[in-house]
CSV table of C-alpha atoms and ligand atoms in Angstrom, one decimal:
chain,number,residue,atom,x,y,z
A,1,MET,CA,150.7,144.9,233.2
A,2,ARG,CA,152.6,146.8,230.5
A,3,LEU,CA,155.2,144.4,230.3
A,4,THR,CA,153.2,141.3,229.7
A,5,ALA,CA,151.2,143.0,227.5
A,6,ASP,CA,153.8,143.7,225.1
A,7,ALA,CA,155.5,140.0,226.1
A,8,ASN,CA,151.9,138.4,224.6
A,9,LYS,CA,152.2,140.9,220.8
A,10,PHE,CA,155.8,139.4,220.7
A,11,GLY,CA,154.6,135.9,221.6
A,12,LEU,CA,151.1,136.8,219.1
A,13,PHE,CA,154.1,138.4,216.5
A,14,ALA,CA,156.9,135.1,217.0
A,15,PHE,CA,153.8,132.6,216.8
A,16,MET,CA,152.5,134.7,213.4
A,17,THR,CA,156.0,134.6,211.7
A,18,ALA,CA,156.4,130.8,213.2
A,19,ILE,CA,153.3,130.4,210.4
A,20,LEU,CA,154.0,132.5,207.9
A,21,MET,CA,157.5,130.4,207.7
A,22,THR,CA,156.1,127.2,207.8
A,23,ALA,CA,154.0,128.2,205.4
A,24,ALA,CA,156.6,129.5,203.0
A,25,MET,CA,158.9,126.1,203.7
A,26,SER,CA,155.6,124.0,202.6
A,27,SER,CA,154.9,126.0,199.9
A,28,ALA,CA,158.6,125.8,198.1
A,29,ALA,CA,158.4,122.1,198.8
A,30,GLU,CA,155.2,121.7,196.8
A,31,ASP,CA,156.7,124.0,194.4
A,32,VAL,CA,159.9,122.0,193.3
A,33,VAL,CA,157.4,118.6,193.8
A,34,ALA,CA,155.2,120.2,191.3
A,35,ILE,CA,158.7,121.5,189.0
A,36,ARG,CA,160.3,117.5,188.6
A,37,GLN,CA,157.1,116.3,188.3
A,38,ALA,CA,156.4,118.7,185.1
A,39,ASP,CA,159.9,117.1,184.4
A,40,MET,CA,158.9,113.9,184.4
A,41,LYS,CA,156.0,114.5,182.3
A,42,ALA,CA,158.3,116.4,179.7
A,43,MET,CA,160.5,113.9,179.3
A,44,ALA,CA,157.7,110.9,179.1
A,45,ALA,CA,156.5,113.8,175.9
A,46,ALA,CA,159.7,113.4,175.0
A,47,ALA,CA,160.7,110.5,174.9
A,48,LYS,CA,156.8,109.4,172.8
A,49,THR,CA,158.3,111.1,170.4
A,50,ILE,CA,161.3,109.8,170.1
A,51,SER,CA,159.9,106.4,170.3
A,52,GLY,CA,157.7,107.7,167.6
A,53,MET,CA,160.2,107.9,165.0
A,54,PHE,CA,161.8,104.5,165.4
A,55,LYS,CA,158.8,102.7,165.0
A,56,ASP,CA,157.9,104.6,161.4
A,57,PRO,CA,162.3,106.0,160.4
A,58,THR,CA,159.5,108.1,157.6
A,59,THR,CA,158.7,110.7,160.6
A,60,TYR,CA,162.3,111.0,161.5
A,61,LYS,CA,162.9,115.5,162.2
A,62,ALA,CA,166.7,115.5,163.1
A,63,ASN,CA,165.7,118.6,164.3
A,64,GLU,CA,162.6,117.3,167.0
A,65,PHE,CA,164.6,114.5,167.6
A,66,LYS,CA,167.1,116.9,169.0
A,67,TRP,CA,164.8,118.9,170.9
A,68,ALA,CA,163.4,116.2,172.3
A,69,ALA,CA,167.3,114.5,173.5
A,70,ASP,CA,167.8,117.7,174.5
A,71,THR,CA,164.3,118.1,176.7
A,72,ILE,CA,165.7,114.8,178.8
A,73,ARG,CA,169.1,115.9,178.5
A,74,ASP,CA,168.4,119.3,180.3
A,75,ARG,CA,165.8,118.3,182.7
A,76,SER,CA,168.9,114.7,183.8
A,77,GLY,CA,171.8,114.9,185.4
A,78,GLY,CA,172.5,116.6,188.3
A,79,VAL,CA,169.0,118.8,187.4
A,80,LEU,CA,167.3,116.1,188.4
A,81,SER,CA,169.0,114.7,191.0
A,82,VAL,CA,168.9,118.5,192.8
A,83,HIS,CA,165.0,118.3,193.0
A,84,PHE,CA,165.4,115.2,195.0
A,85,VAL,CA,167.7,116.9,197.9
A,86,SER,CA,164.5,117.4,200.3
A,87,GLU,CA,162.8,115.3,202.7
A,88,ALA,CA,160.3,117.8,203.3
A,89,ASP,CA,157.7,116.4,200.2
A,90,SER,CA,154.3,117.3,200.1
A,91,ARG,CA,151.5,114.5,200.8
A,92,GLN,CA,150.9,114.0,196.8
A,93,SER,CA,154.4,112.8,196.2
A,94,LYS,CA,155.6,109.7,195.1
A,95,ALA,CA,159.2,110.3,195.5
A,96,GLY,CA,160.9,107.1,197.8
A,97,PRO,CA,162.3,107.8,201.1
A,98,ASN,CA,164.9,105.4,199.9
A,99,ILE,CA,166.5,108.9,198.1
A,100,LEU,CA,167.9,110.3,200.2
A,101,LYS,CA,169.7,106.9,202.2
A,102,GLU,CA,170.5,105.1,198.1
A,103,ARG,CA,171.8,109.3,197.6
A,104,GLU,CA,174.5,107.4,195.3
A,105,ARG,CA,172.8,105.3,193.3
A,106,PHE,CA,169.8,107.3,192.8
A,107,ASP,CA,173.1,110.2,191.5
A,108,SER,CA,174.1,107.7,188.9
A,109,ILE,CA,171.2,106.7,187.8
A,110,ALA,CA,169.8,110.2,187.0
A,111,ASN,CA,174.1,110.6,185.3
A,112,ASP,CA,173.6,107.9,182.8
A,113,LEU,CA,169.7,109.4,181.6
A,114,ARG,CA,172.1,112.2,180.7
A,115,ASP,CA,174.8,109.8,179.4
A,116,TYR,CA,172.3,108.6,177.0
A,117,ALA,CA,170.1,111.4,176.3
A,118,VAL,CA,173.5,113.0,174.7
A,119,ALA,CA,174.2,110.2,173.1
A,120,LEU,CA,170.7,110.6,170.8
A,121,ASP,CA,171.0,114.4,170.6
A,122,ALA,CA,174.3,113.9,169.2
A,123,ALA,CA,172.9,110.6,166.3
A,124,ALA,CA,170.3,113.8,165.7
A,125,GLN,CA,173.6,115.9,165.1
A,126,ASN,CA,175.2,112.9,162.7
A,127,ASN,CA,171.8,113.0,161.1
A,128,PRO,CA,170.6,116.0,159.5
A,129,GLY,CA,168.5,113.7,157.1
A,130,GLN,CA,167.2,110.7,157.0
A,131,MET,CA,167.0,108.5,160.2
A,132,SER,CA,170.4,106.4,158.7
A,133,ALA,CA,170.3,102.6,158.9
A,134,SER,CA,173.6,103.1,161.8
A,135,MET,CA,171.0,104.9,163.9
A,136,ARG,CA,168.6,101.6,164.1
A,137,MET,CA,169.2,98.3,165.6
A,138,LYS,CA,170.4,95.1,163.3
A,139,PRO,CA,168.1,92.7,164.1
A,140,GLY,CA,168.5,90.9,166.6
A,141,GLU,CA,171.3,93.1,167.9
A,142,ALA,CA,171.9,92.0,171.8
A,143,MET,CA,170.3,94.9,174.0
A,144,GLY,CA,171.7,94.1,176.7
A,145,GLY,CA,170.0,95.6,180.2
A,146,GLY,CA,168.7,93.5,183.2
A,147,PRO,CA,169.4,95.3,186.3
A,148,LEU,CA,172.4,96.2,186.1
A,149,GLY,CA,173.1,96.1,182.6
A,150,THR,CA,171.5,100.1,181.5
A,151,HIS,CA,174.7,102.1,183.4
A,152,VAL,CA,177.3,104.0,181.1
A,153,ARG,CA,180.2,102.2,180.9
A,154,ASN,CA,182.4,104.6,179.0
A,155,GLU,CA,181.8,107.5,176.4
A,156,GLN,CA,183.2,105.2,173.3
A,157,GLU,CA,181.0,102.5,174.1
A,158,LEU,CA,178.1,104.7,174.3
A,159,LEU,CA,178.7,106.9,171.0
A,160,ALA,CA,179.5,103.5,169.6
A,161,MET,CA,176.2,101.6,169.5
A,162,PRO,CA,173.1,102.4,167.8
A,163,ALA,CA,170.9,105.7,168.9
A,164,GLU,CA,167.5,103.1,168.8
A,165,HIS,CA,170.1,100.7,171.1
A,166,ALA,CA,170.9,104.0,173.2
A,167,PHE,CA,166.9,104.9,173.7
A,168,HIS,CA,166.3,101.2,174.8
A,169,LEU,CA,168.7,101.8,177.5
A,170,MET,CA,167.1,105.1,178.2
A,171,LEU,CA,164.3,104.2,179.1
A,172,GLN,CA,165.3,100.8,180.9
A,173,THR,CA,167.4,103.9,182.8
A,174,CYS,CA,163.0,105.7,183.9
A,175,THR,CA,162.2,101.9,184.8
A,176,THR,CA,164.9,101.3,187.0
A,177,CYS,CA,164.8,104.6,188.7
A,178,HIS,CA,160.5,104.2,189.3
A,179,ALA,CA,161.1,100.3,189.7
A,180,LYS,CA,163.8,101.5,193.0
A,181,PHE,CA,162.6,104.7,194.1
A,182,ARG,CA,159.1,105.6,192.7
A,183,MET,CA,156.5,104.7,194.9
A,184,GLU,CA,153.4,103.2,194.3
B,1,HEC,C1,167.2,109.1,188.7
B,1,HEC,C2,165.8,108.2,188.5
B,1,HEC,C3,164.5,108.6,187.5
B,1,HEC,C4,165.0,108.7,186.4
B,1,HEC,C5,166.5,108.9,186.1
B,1,HEC,C6,164.0,108.7,186.2
B,1,HEC,N1,162.7,108.8,186.4
B,1,HEC,FE1,160.9,109.3,186.5
B,1,HEC,N2,160.3,110.0,188.3
B,1,HEC,C7,161.1,109.2,189.1
B,1,HEC,C8,161.1,110.0,190.7
B,1,HEC,C9,161.4,109.7,191.8
B,1,HEC,C10,159.3,110.3,190.7
B,1,HEC,C11,158.4,110.2,191.6
B,1,HEC,C12,158.0,112.3,192.2
B,1,HEC,C13,157.5,112.7,192.8
B,1,HEC,O1,156.4,112.2,192.7
B,1,HEC,O2,157.7,113.5,193.6
B,1,HEC,C14,159.3,110.1,188.9
B,1,HEC,C15,158.0,110.9,188.5
B,1,HEC,C16,158.0,110.2,187.0
B,1,HEC,C17,156.4,110.2,186.3
B,1,HEC,C18,155.5,110.8,187.0
B,1,HEC,C19,154.7,112.4,187.1
B,1,HEC,C20,153.6,112.7,188.0
B,1,HEC,O3,153.4,113.7,187.1
B,1,HEC,O4,153.5,113.0,189.0
B,1,HEC,C21,156.3,110.3,184.8
B,1,HEC,C22,155.6,110.4,183.8
B,1,HEC,C23,157.9,109.6,184.7
B,1,HEC,N3,158.8,109.7,185.9
B,1,HEC,C24,158.7,109.7,183.6
B,1,HEC,C25,160.1,109.5,183.3
B,1,HEC,C26,160.3,108.8,182.4
B,1,HEC,C27,160.2,108.6,180.8
B,1,HEC,C28,161.7,108.9,182.2
B,1,HEC,C29,163.3,108.9,181.3
B,1,HEC,C30,163.6,109.0,180.3
B,1,HEC,C31,162.3,108.6,183.8
B,1,HEC,N4,160.5,109.2,184.3
B,1,HEC,C32,163.5,108.8,184.8
B,1,HEC,C33,162.3,109.3,188.9
B,1,HEC,C34,163.3,109.1,188.4
């Protein structure tokens, strides 16, 4: 009898442990979803800040521009990628199931985002006073883009283009990833 009671106790213990572990794991998954969604919102706010300065260059402030670029830089690339490695997503996530299958493509878009953010940071450092004409796109300047056009080919090309151009390609990078990897 005694043995059975102990065995039952152990069974209950194992059962409770399993429940607690499942709860801990699913709350970790929810945490990562909350973090990556908060990061995305922070990047959206930063992009809005930069966009406002290109729309009205008199509002340009190098330190705010740089801070916004760094907000995106610090939440893209590998930082963004590692928030999307687990299949144990909670239900309130809009992350596409294809992220795991198309890992390289996802990571490469995340890295492009970071490259553009780094270029914008450099532009702010090179233009501490006013927003220079060299930061702006010339009227009618070819935008490039298209489905594969947002990929950063090399650093020289990136640093040679006006910051405004890099910014537009950055926004296309957001859109490209969402179209492919975010569910409606
Ligand atoms: C490499 C892919 C990728 C890139 C690049 C990317 N996103 Fe996202 N974004 C996602 C995915 C996937 C989700 C859905 C996340 C979830 O629900 O867990 C998302 C969600 C969002 C959300 C909704 C967050 C919420 O609260 O639910 C916003 C806003 C957003 N992204 C803005 C941006 C902006 C702005 C950029 C560019 C500066 C950007 N994203 C770049 C993949 C990306």
